[in-house]
Coordinates of C-alpha atoms in Angstrom, one line a residue:
Chain A
M1 CA -5.3 -27.2 30.9
K2 CA -2.7 -29.0 33.0
G3 CA 0.6 -29.7 31.4
I4 CA 1.2 -31.0 27.9
G5 CA 0.6 -34.7 28.7
A6 CA 3.6 -36.8 29.9
D7 CA 5.2 -34.0 32.0
G8 CA 3.9 -34.9 35.5
E9 CA 7.5 -35.4 36.8
Y10 CA 8.5 -32.0 35.6
W11 CA 5.8 -30.3 37.8
A12 CA 6.6 -32.6 40.7
A13 CA 10.2 -31.6 40.6
L14 CA 9.4 -27.9 40.2
A15 CA 7.3 -28.1 43.4
Q16 CA 10.5 -29.2 45.2
G17 CA 12.5 -26.3 43.6
K18 CA 14.3 -28.5 41.2
L19 CA 14.4 -28.6 37.4
K20 CA 14.1 -32.1 35.8
M21 CA 14.0 -32.9 32.1
Q22 CA 13.0 -36.1 30.4
R23 CA 15.5 -38.4 28.7
C24 CA 15.0 -41.7 26.8
A25 CA 16.5 -44.5 28.8
G26 CA 17.2 -46.4 25.6
C27 CA 18.8 -43.9 23.2
G28 CA 19.5 -40.9 25.5
T29 CA 17.5 -38.4 23.5
W30 CA 16.2 -35.5 25.5
N31 CA 12.5 -35.4 24.6
W32 CA 10.5 -32.1 25.1
P33 CA 7.6 -31.8 25.3
A34 CA 7.7 -35.0 27.4
V35 CA 6.7 -38.2 25.7
W36 CA 5.2 -41.6 26.7
R37 CA 7.2 -43.3 23.9
C38 CA 10.4 -42.1 22.4
G39 CA 9.7 -41.3 18.8
E40 CA 13.4 -41.7 17.9
C41 CA 14.0 -45.3 19.1
G42 CA 10.6 -46.5 20.1
G43 CA 11.6 -46.9 23.8
W44 CA 8.9 -46.8 26.4
E45 CA 11.2 -46.2 29.4
Q46 CA 11.9 -42.5 30.2
V47 CA 14.1 -41.1 33.0
W48 CA 14.0 -37.7 34.6
E49 CA 17.3 -36.0 35.1
E50 CA 17.9 -33.0 37.3
V51 CA 19.5 -30.2 35.2
A52 CA 20.8 -26.7 36.0
P53 CA 18.1 -24.1 35.4
Q54 CA 20.3 -22.1 33.1
G55 CA 20.5 -21.3 29.4
R56 CA 20.3 -18.5 26.9
V57 CA 17.4 -16.4 25.7
Y58 CA 16.2 -17.8 22.4
S59 CA 13.5 -15.2 22.0
W60 CA 11.4 -12.8 24.0
T61 CA 8.4 -10.5 23.9
R62 CA 7.4 -7.7 26.3
S63 CA 3.6 -7.6 26.7
W64 CA 2.0 -4.2 27.1
Y65 CA -1.6 -5.2 26.6
D66 CA -3.1 -7.2 29.5
F67 CA -4.3 -10.4 27.8
G68 CA -5.5 -11.8 31.1
G69 CA -2.5 -13.9 32.3
P70 CA -1.6 -14.7 35.9
R71 CA -2.6 -11.7 38.1
D72 CA 0.8 -11.3 39.7
L73 CA 2.2 -10.4 36.3
S74 CA 1.4 -6.7 35.6
V75 CA 2.1 -5.2 32.3
P76 CA 4.5 -4.5 30.9
Y77 CA 6.3 -7.9 31.6
V78 CA 8.8 -9.9 29.6
S79 CA 8.2 -13.5 28.5
V80 CA 11.1 -15.5 27.3
V81 CA 11.9 -18.7 25.5
V82 CA 15.1 -20.1 26.9
E83 CA 17.4 -22.7 25.3
L84 CA 18.7 -24.8 28.2
D85 CA 22.4 -25.5 28.5
G86 CA 23.3 -29.2 27.9
V87 CA 19.8 -30.5 27.4
G88 CA 19.8 -31.2 23.7
D89 CA 18.9 -27.6 22.8
K90 CA 15.5 -28.0 24.4
R91 CA 13.7 -24.8 25.3
L92 CA 11.6 -23.8 28.3
L93 CA 9.4 -20.8 28.9
G94 CA 9.2 -18.2 31.6
T95 CA 9.3 -14.6 32.6
L96 CA 12.4 -12.4 32.7
E97 CA 13.2 -10.0 35.5
G98 CA 16.2 -7.8 36.4
G99 CA 17.6 -7.0 33.0
E100 CA 16.9 -6.0 29.5
P101 CA 16.0 -8.9 27.2
A102 CA 18.2 -9.9 24.3
I103 CA 18.6 -13.0 22.2
G104 CA 21.7 -14.9 23.5
L105 CA 21.5 -13.4 27.0
P106 CA 22.7 -16.0 29.6
V107 CA 20.0 -16.5 32.2
T108 CA 19.3 -18.5 35.3
A109 CA 15.9 -19.4 36.8
V110 CA 14.2 -19.8 40.1
V111 CA 10.8 -21.3 40.6
R112 CA 7.9 -18.8 40.8
A113 CA 4.6 -19.7 42.5
S114 CA 1.5 -17.9 41.3
E115 CA -2.1 -18.6 40.6
F116 CA -4.3 -18.6 37.5
E117 CA -8.1 -19.0 37.4
G118 CA -8.1 -20.1 41.0
E119 CA -5.4 -22.8 40.6
A120 CA -1.9 -22.9 41.8
L121 CA 0.7 -22.5 39.1
L122 CA 4.4 -23.0 39.1
S123 CA 6.7 -21.4 36.5
L124 CA 10.3 -20.3 35.9
R125 CA 11.4 -16.7 36.6
W126 CA 14.6 -16.1 34.7
S127 CA 17.1 -13.4 35.3
P128 CA 20.5 -12.5 33.8
S129 CA 23.2 -14.9 35.0
P130 CA 25.7 -13.3 37.4
T131 CA 28.8 -12.3 35.4
Q132 CA 31.3 -15.1 35.5
T133 CA 34.3 -14.6 37.6
A134 CA 37.8 -15.1 36.2
K135 CA 38.1 -18.4 38.1
E136 CA 34.9 -19.9 36.6
A137 CA 35.7 -18.7 33.1
Chain B
M1 CA -4.6 -39.5 -6.4
S2 CA -2.5 -38.4 -9.3
V3 CA -1.6 -34.8 -9.9
E4 CA -3.7 -34.7 -13.0
N5 CA -6.7 -36.0 -11.2
F6 CA -6.6 -33.2 -8.6
R7 CA -6.0 -30.5 -11.1
G8 CA -9.2 -31.2 -13.0
A9 CA -11.4 -32.4 -10.2
V10 CA -13.1 -29.6 -8.4
S11 CA -14.0 -25.9 -8.9
V12 CA -15.5 -23.1 -6.8
A13 CA -18.8 -22.2 -8.4
G14 CA -20.0 -19.5 -6.0
V15 CA -19.0 -17.3 -3.1
G16 CA -20.8 -15.5 -0.3
L17 CA -19.5 -13.2 2.4
R18 CA -21.3 -11.2 5.1
Q19 CA -19.2 -9.1 7.3
Y20 CA -19.9 -6.7 10.2
K21 CA -18.1 -4.9 12.9
R22 CA -17.3 -7.1 15.9
G23 CA -20.3 -7.3 18.1
K24 CA -22.6 -5.7 15.5
A25 CA -24.0 -8.6 13.4
P26 CA -27.7 -8.1 12.8
L27 CA -28.4 -11.8 13.3
A28 CA -27.1 -14.6 15.5
E29 CA -24.2 -16.6 14.1
Q30 CA -26.2 -19.4 12.5
G31 CA -28.5 -16.8 10.7
V32 CA -25.5 -14.9 9.3
L33 CA -24.0 -18.2 8.1
V34 CA -27.3 -19.3 6.3
R35 CA -27.2 -15.9 4.6
A36 CA -23.7 -16.4 3.4
I37 CA -24.4 -19.9 2.1
V38 CA -27.5 -18.8 0.2
D39 CA -25.4 -15.9 -1.2
A40 CA -22.8 -18.4 -2.5
C41 CA -25.6 -20.5 -4.0
E42 CA -27.2 -17.5 -5.7
D43 CA -23.8 -16.4 -7.0
A44 CA -23.6 -19.8 -8.7
G45 CA -27.2 -20.1 -9.7
F46 CA -27.5 -23.2 -7.6
N47 CA -30.3 -24.5 -5.4
P48 CA -29.2 -24.4 -1.8
A49 CA -31.3 -27.5 -1.1
E50 CA -28.9 -29.5 -3.4
V51 CA -25.8 -28.8 -1.3
D52 CA -25.0 -32.1 0.2
G53 CA -21.7 -31.5 2.0
F54 CA -20.2 -29.0 4.4
V55 CA -16.6 -28.5 5.6
S56 CA -15.2 -25.9 8.1
Y57 CA -12.1 -25.3 10.2
G58 CA -10.9 -23.5 13.3
D59 CA -13.4 -25.2 15.7
D60 CA -16.5 -23.6 14.0
K61 CA -19.5 -24.2 16.2
N62 CA -22.2 -24.5 13.5
E63 CA -22.8 -28.2 13.0
P64 CA -24.0 -28.6 9.4
V65 CA -27.0 -30.8 10.4
R66 CA -28.5 -27.7 12.1
L67 CA -28.4 -25.8 8.8
M68 CA -30.6 -28.3 7.0
P69 CA -34.0 -26.8 7.8
D70 CA -33.1 -23.3 6.6
L71 CA -31.3 -24.5 3.5
G72 CA -34.0 -27.1 2.6
T73 CA -31.2 -29.6 2.4
R74 CA -32.5 -32.8 0.8
E75 CA -29.7 -35.1 2.0
L76 CA -26.6 -34.4 4.1
R77 CA -24.0 -36.8 2.8
F78 CA -20.7 -35.3 4.1
N79 CA -19.7 -33.1 7.0
A80 CA -16.2 -32.6 8.3
Q81 CA -13.9 -30.1 9.9
M82 CA -10.2 -29.5 9.9
W83 CA -8.3 -30.2 13.1
G84 CA -6.7 -27.2 14.8
G85 CA -8.1 -24.1 16.4
G86 CA -6.5 -21.5 14.2
G87 CA -6.6 -20.3 10.7
G88 CA -3.9 -22.7 9.7
G89 CA -6.6 -25.1 8.5
I90 CA -8.4 -22.8 6.1
A91 CA -6.9 -24.1 2.9
G92 CA -7.0 -27.7 4.1
A93 CA -10.7 -27.4 4.3
F94 CA -10.8 -27.2 0.5
G95 CA -8.7 -30.3 0.4
I96 CA -11.4 -32.2 2.4
A97 CA -14.2 -30.8 0.2
A98 CA -12.3 -31.8 -3.0
A99 CA -11.6 -35.3 -1.6
A100 CA -15.3 -35.7 -0.9
I101 CA -16.4 -34.7 -4.4
A102 CA -13.6 -36.5 -6.2
T103 CA -14.5 -39.8 -4.5
G104 CA -18.3 -39.4 -4.9
Q105 CA -19.1 -39.0 -1.2
A106 CA -20.8 -35.7 -2.0
S107 CA -21.5 -33.7 -5.1
A108 CA -21.9 -30.1 -3.9
V109 CA -19.8 -29.1 -0.9
V110 CA -19.8 -25.7 1.0
V111 CA -16.7 -24.7 2.8
F112 CA -17.6 -22.1 5.4
R113 CA -16.6 -20.2 8.5
A114 CA -18.9 -18.2 10.8
L115 CA -18.0 -16.0 13.7
V116 CA -20.3 -13.8 15.7
Q117 CA -18.9 -12.7 19.0
D118 CA -22.1 -12.8 20.9
N119 CA -22.4 -16.5 20.1
S120 CA -18.8 -17.8 19.9
G121 CA -16.9 -15.2 22.0
R122 CA -13.5 -13.8 21.0
M123 CA -11.9 -15.9 18.3
S124 CA -8.4 -15.2 19.6
A125 CA -9.3 -16.6 23.0
A126 CA -10.8 -19.7 21.4
V127 CA -7.7 -20.3 19.3
M128 CA -5.5 -20.0 22.3
R129 CA -7.6 -22.3 24.5
H130 CA -6.7 -25.0 22.0
H131 CA -3.1 -24.9 23.0
L132 CA -3.0 -23.4 26.4
N133 CA -1.1 -25.2 29.1
D134 CA 0.7 -24.3 32.4
H135 CA 4.0 -23.9 30.6
L136 CA 2.6 -21.0 28.5
V137 CA 0.3 -19.5 31.2
G138 CA 3.2 -19.4 33.7
A139 CA 5.2 -17.4 31.3
G140 CA 2.3 -15.0 30.9
L141 CA 1.7 -16.2 27.3
V142 CA -2.1 -16.5 26.9
A143 CA -2.8 -14.9 23.5
P144 CA -1.8 -15.7 19.9
A145 CA -0.3 -12.2 19.6
Q146 CA 2.3 -13.0 22.2
I147 CA 3.3 -16.4 20.7
C148 CA 3.6 -14.8 17.3
A149 CA 5.5 -11.9 18.8
L150 CA 8.2 -14.3 20.2
R151 CA 8.7 -15.7 16.7
A152 CA 8.7 -12.3 15.1
Q153 CA 11.4 -11.1 17.5
R154 CA 13.5 -14.0 16.5
L155 CA 12.9 -13.1 12.8
Y156 CA 14.0 -9.6 13.3
E157 CA 16.7 -9.8 16.0
Y158 CA 18.4 -13.1 15.1
H159 CA 17.7 -13.5 11.3
K160 CA 18.2 -9.7 10.8
V161 CA 15.0 -9.3 8.7
P162 CA 14.4 -5.5 8.7
K163 CA 11.3 -4.5 10.6
S164 CA 10.4 -2.2 7.7
V165 CA 8.9 -5.2 5.8
A166 CA 6.0 -5.4 8.3
E167 CA 5.2 -1.8 7.6
E168 CA 5.3 -2.3 3.8
L169 CA 2.9 -5.3 4.1
V170 CA 0.5 -3.5 6.4
L171 CA 0.4 -0.4 4.1
A172 CA -0.3 -2.5 1.1
S173 CA -3.2 -4.2 2.8
Y174 CA -4.7 -0.9 3.8
Y175 CA -4.2 0.5 0.3
H176 CA -6.3 -2.3 -1.1
G177 CA -8.8 -2.2 1.7
S178 CA -9.2 1.6 1.3
R179 CA -10.4 1.0 -2.3
N180 CA -12.7 -1.9 -1.4
P181 CA -16.3 -0.8 -0.6
E182 CA -16.8 -4.0 1.4
A183 CA -13.7 -3.5 3.6
T184 CA -13.5 -2.2 7.1
A185 CA -10.8 0.2 6.0
F186 CA -12.8 1.5 3.0
G187 CA -11.9 5.1 2.3
Q188 CA -9.1 5.2 4.9
A189 CA -5.6 4.4 3.7
L190 CA -3.4 3.8 6.7
D191 CA -1.4 6.8 7.9
L192 CA 2.3 5.9 8.3
D193 CA 2.6 7.9 11.5
A194 CA -0.5 6.2 12.9
Y195 CA 1.2 2.8 12.2
R196 CA 4.5 3.8 13.7
E197 CA 2.9 5.4 16.8
G198 CA 0.4 2.7 17.3
R199 CA 0.3 1.5 20.9
W200 CA 2.4 -1.5 21.9
I201 CA 0.6 -4.8 22.1
A202 CA 3.4 -7.3 22.5
E203 CA 6.8 -6.3 21.3
P204 CA 7.7 -6.2 18.4
F205 CA 4.0 -5.8 17.5
R206 CA 2.1 -2.5 17.7
L207 CA -1.6 -2.1 17.2
F208 CA -1.6 -2.1 13.4
D209 CA 0.6 -5.2 13.2
C210 CA -2.3 -7.2 14.5
S211 CA -5.5 -8.3 12.7
R212 CA -8.7 -7.4 14.5
E213 CA -11.8 -9.7 14.5
N214 CA -15.1 -9.1 12.7
D215 CA -18.4 -10.7 13.0
G216 CA -19.6 -12.5 9.9
A217 CA -19.6 -15.6 7.8
G218 CA -18.2 -16.7 4.4
A219 CA -19.1 -19.6 2.2
L220 CA -17.7 -21.1 -1.0
L221 CA -19.6 -23.7 -3.1
L222 CA -17.5 -26.4 -4.6
V223 CA -18.7 -28.8 -7.3
S224 CA -17.0 -31.0 -10.0
A225 CA -15.1 -28.9 -12.5
E226 CA -17.4 -30.2 -15.2
R227 CA -20.6 -29.3 -13.4
A228 CA -19.2 -25.9 -12.5
R229 CA -19.0 -25.0 -16.2
D230 CA -22.8 -25.2 -16.5
L231 CA -23.4 -22.7 -13.6
R232 CA -23.8 -19.0 -13.7
K233 CA -20.3 -17.7 -12.9
P234 CA -16.9 -18.5 -14.4
P235 CA -15.6 -21.5 -12.4
V236 CA -12.4 -21.2 -10.4
R237 CA -10.5 -24.5 -10.2
L238 CA -8.8 -25.8 -7.2
L239 CA -5.4 -26.7 -8.5
G240 CA -4.0 -28.3 -5.3
V241 CA -3.9 -28.3 -1.5
A242 CA -1.2 -29.1 1.0
N243 CA -1.6 -29.3 4.8
G244 CA 0.2 -30.4 7.9
A245 CA 3.4 -30.1 9.7
E246 CA 6.9 -31.6 9.4
K247 CA 8.9 -33.3 12.1
G248 CA 10.2 -30.6 14.4
W249 CA 7.1 -28.4 14.0
G250 CA 3.8 -28.5 15.8
D251 CA 2.4 -28.1 19.3
L252 CA 5.8 -28.3 20.9
G253 CA 5.9 -25.6 23.7
E254 CA 8.0 -23.3 21.5
N255 CA 10.5 -26.0 20.6
D256 CA 9.8 -25.7 16.9
R257 CA 13.0 -26.1 14.9
D258 CA 12.6 -23.5 12.2
Y259 CA 11.3 -21.2 14.9
A260 CA 11.1 -17.8 13.1
S261 CA 9.3 -19.5 10.1
A262 CA 5.6 -19.7 9.6
G263 CA 5.7 -23.5 9.4
F264 CA 5.0 -23.5 5.6
K265 CA 8.3 -24.6 4.1
P266 CA 7.4 -28.3 3.8
I267 CA 3.8 -27.6 3.0
A268 CA 4.7 -25.1 0.2
R269 CA 7.2 -27.6 -1.2
R270 CA 4.5 -30.2 -1.4
L271 CA 2.0 -27.8 -3.0
W272 CA 4.5 -26.7 -5.7
R273 CA 5.4 -30.4 -6.4
Q274 CA 1.7 -31.4 -6.4
T275 CA 0.7 -28.8 -9.0
G276 CA 3.8 -28.2 -11.0
V277 CA 3.3 -24.5 -10.3
T278 CA 6.3 -22.4 -9.0
P279 CA 6.2 -19.1 -7.1
A280 CA 7.0 -17.3 -10.3
D281 CA 3.8 -18.6 -11.9
V282 CA 1.6 -17.1 -9.1
D283 CA -0.1 -13.9 -10.2
V284 CA -1.7 -12.9 -6.9
V285 CA -1.5 -14.0 -3.3
Q286 CA -4.2 -14.0 -0.6
L287 CA -1.9 -14.1 2.4
Y288 CA -3.4 -14.8 5.8
E289 CA -1.8 -12.3 8.2
N290 CA -2.9 -12.8 11.8
F291 CA 0.2 -10.6 12.5
S292 CA 2.4 -8.6 10.2
A293 CA 5.7 -10.6 10.7
Q294 CA 3.9 -13.9 10.2
G295 CA 2.6 -12.7 6.8
V296 CA 6.2 -11.9 5.8
A297 CA 7.4 -15.2 7.2
S298 CA 4.7 -17.0 5.1
L299 CA 6.0 -15.3 1.9
I300 CA 9.5 -16.4 2.8
D301 CA 8.4 -20.0 3.5
H302 CA 6.5 -20.2 0.2
G303 CA 9.7 -19.1 -1.7
F304 CA 8.7 -15.7 -2.9
C305 CA 11.8 -14.3 -1.1
S306 CA 14.5 -15.2 1.5
Y307 CA 15.9 -13.7 4.7
E308 CA 18.5 -12.0 2.5
N309 CA 16.3 -10.4 -0.1
V310 CA 13.0 -10.0 1.7
A311 CA 13.3 -6.2 1.8
E312 CA 13.6 -6.1 -2.0
V313 CA 10.4 -8.1 -2.5
V314 CA 8.2 -7.0 0.4
R315 CA 7.9 -3.4 -0.7
Y316 CA 4.6 -1.5 -0.8
E317 CA 4.9 -0.7 -4.6
N318 CA 5.6 -4.4 -5.3
L319 CA 2.6 -5.6 -3.3
I320 CA -0.2 -3.5 -4.7
A321 CA -2.4 -4.1 -7.7
P322 CA -2.3 -3.5 -10.6
S323 CA 1.3 -2.3 -10.9
G324 CA 3.1 -4.6 -8.4
K325 CA 4.7 -7.8 -9.4
L326 CA 3.4 -9.7 -6.3
P327 CA 0.0 -8.3 -5.5
V328 CA -1.0 -9.4 -2.0
N329 CA -4.4 -9.3 -0.3
T330 CA -6.3 -7.5 -3.0
A331 CA -9.4 -7.0 -0.9
G332 CA -7.4 -5.7 2.0
G333 CA -6.7 -9.0 3.8
N334 CA -7.4 -9.7 7.4
F335 CA -5.9 -6.3 8.4
A336 CA -8.0 -4.0 6.2
H337 CA -10.7 -6.0 4.5
G338 CA -12.0 -7.7 7.6
F339 CA -11.2 -10.8 9.7
V340 CA -13.7 -13.6 9.9
H341 CA -11.0 -16.2 10.6
G342 CA -9.6 -15.7 7.1
I343 CA -12.6 -16.9 5.1
G344 CA -12.7 -13.5 3.3
M345 CA -9.3 -14.3 1.8
A346 CA -10.6 -17.5 0.2
V347 CA -13.6 -15.5 -1.2
E348 CA -11.2 -12.9 -2.6
A349 CA -9.0 -15.6 -4.2
V350 CA -12.1 -16.5 -6.3
R351 CA -13.2 -13.0 -7.0
V352 CA -9.7 -11.8 -8.2
L353 CA -9.5 -14.7 -10.6
R354 CA -13.0 -13.9 -11.9
G355 CA -12.0 -10.2 -12.4
E356 CA -14.4 -9.2 -9.7
S357 CA -11.9 -7.8 -7.2
A358 CA -12.0 -4.1 -6.0
N359 CA -8.3 -4.1 -6.9
P360 CA -8.2 -6.1 -10.2
V361 CA -5.0 -7.9 -11.3
A362 CA -5.1 -7.9 -15.0
D363 CA -5.2 -11.4 -16.6
A364 CA -4.6 -13.1 -13.2
K365 CA -4.7 -16.9 -13.8
I366 CA -3.3 -18.4 -10.6
C367 CA -3.9 -17.3 -7.0
L368 CA -2.2 -18.7 -3.9
L369 CA -4.2 -18.9 -0.7
A370 CA -1.7 -19.2 2.2
G371 CA -3.5 -20.1 5.4
G372 CA -2.9 -19.0 9.0
P373 CA 0.8 -18.8 9.6
G374 CA 2.6 -20.0 12.7
A375 CA -0.1 -22.5 13.7
P376 CA 0.9 -26.0 14.7
T377 CA -0.6 -27.2 11.4
V378 CA -0.8 -25.0 8.4
S379 CA -2.2 -25.3 4.9
S380 CA -2.0 -23.6 1.5
A381 CA -4.0 -24.0 -1.7
L382 CA -3.7 -22.9 -5.3
F383 CA -6.7 -21.7 -7.3
A384 CA -6.8 -21.0 -11.0
R385 CA -9.0 -19.8 -13.8
D386 CA -10.7 -22.6 -15.6
D387 CA -9.0 -21.7 -18.9
L388 CA -5.5 -22.0 -17.4

């Protein structure tokens, strides 16, 4: 139930409100799901780099039927797959609030704490990124 | 194993299918399964006690050794199951059975799947448990419908596949099901308004875009092609099987590269190469559709159409027997025939090639069985008439 395997550091970072993703110390490949051994170069040393919780919506669905997810998510709610900026096109999941979903929509995440089947659960709550100012653009 | 070896090695000699409304099976799961296996043996004129191998998929709970007393099994020589919790493994199960027979490990192998809710619970929940992790749960993604909806949305919104193709596929399935006395939809062709006004499940899926589970069991008896010729029914040969996943596809937390696909492109390539058959040679398709968009993506992956021309190919008129060029799910498929984790589609692949389908396809020689789409591993098989 917990994690996908080698992603302990991801959850530890999330608990501190940070987003960290795994990278091979040997060849620099971003590996996700996290790995014990880099399948690209065979390296066993992996590092966790803090990255900005921002990206673009890769796909989305709005659930209307209650399939029995975390209780603080009441239907209808929107789930998203987000392609992170600058992390080798790796995608993370989460919910979307505060805007209509669309593929390509720039989004930013904060950490959401909830509970599922009696256990604490951390996840990413995405929302549309604030419109860029002229200075930033 | 050479291509020629596989082509001639193994045939389906008998089929059996027992199907009920979900929660309404008259027997417990193992009892229903024994019935289906004996049905398959009687269909072939074969003594059930001589079955010496069993193969299943999708985490079936019926360990073959427990079937021995009921079947009178003389010797159990081979029992195996495909990895993976979903319907992606259905065709691969035939590959395991063929390997066992071709290498002499067993001589008569039953491929089966049984599901009775009172015993095994909801199939969708079991499939999802296989892959569930905190990444998915935290996003509220706890059911196959939601995962497939994410991929379908990408297919429609990004790849611009028109949503009408889902409707065409569903209507064709219901047309076939409405004419099949064994089907859940017998006598009830789907009303287009009912489809369009179906309640939302997970966008872009409405109710009739989703298959709904049945209780039941199905069994197919496989023996050597030579031995099958001495049995009661015309044999249906297993031409080839491909199974697996390519790099960039799998259990990757929605990081699959060809995301809107059904995962079949490399598997289909291997199947065509293995058998020398092309999509144009296929007379009829049994297309596992857990959800409408995944059925369409499976047809695209297998090379029957592309993102560009999908709306020209996936048309109701083109998908129905006997007039359509690409008859799909001639018994009604998972949508309208019934859904016992897809085993009914394998049974129909055999029936349609024998000329026993409720929706016959004249002179059909080759039938594709495309397994559960979108699963981390998927599989496909080609069946053919013995006189191909």
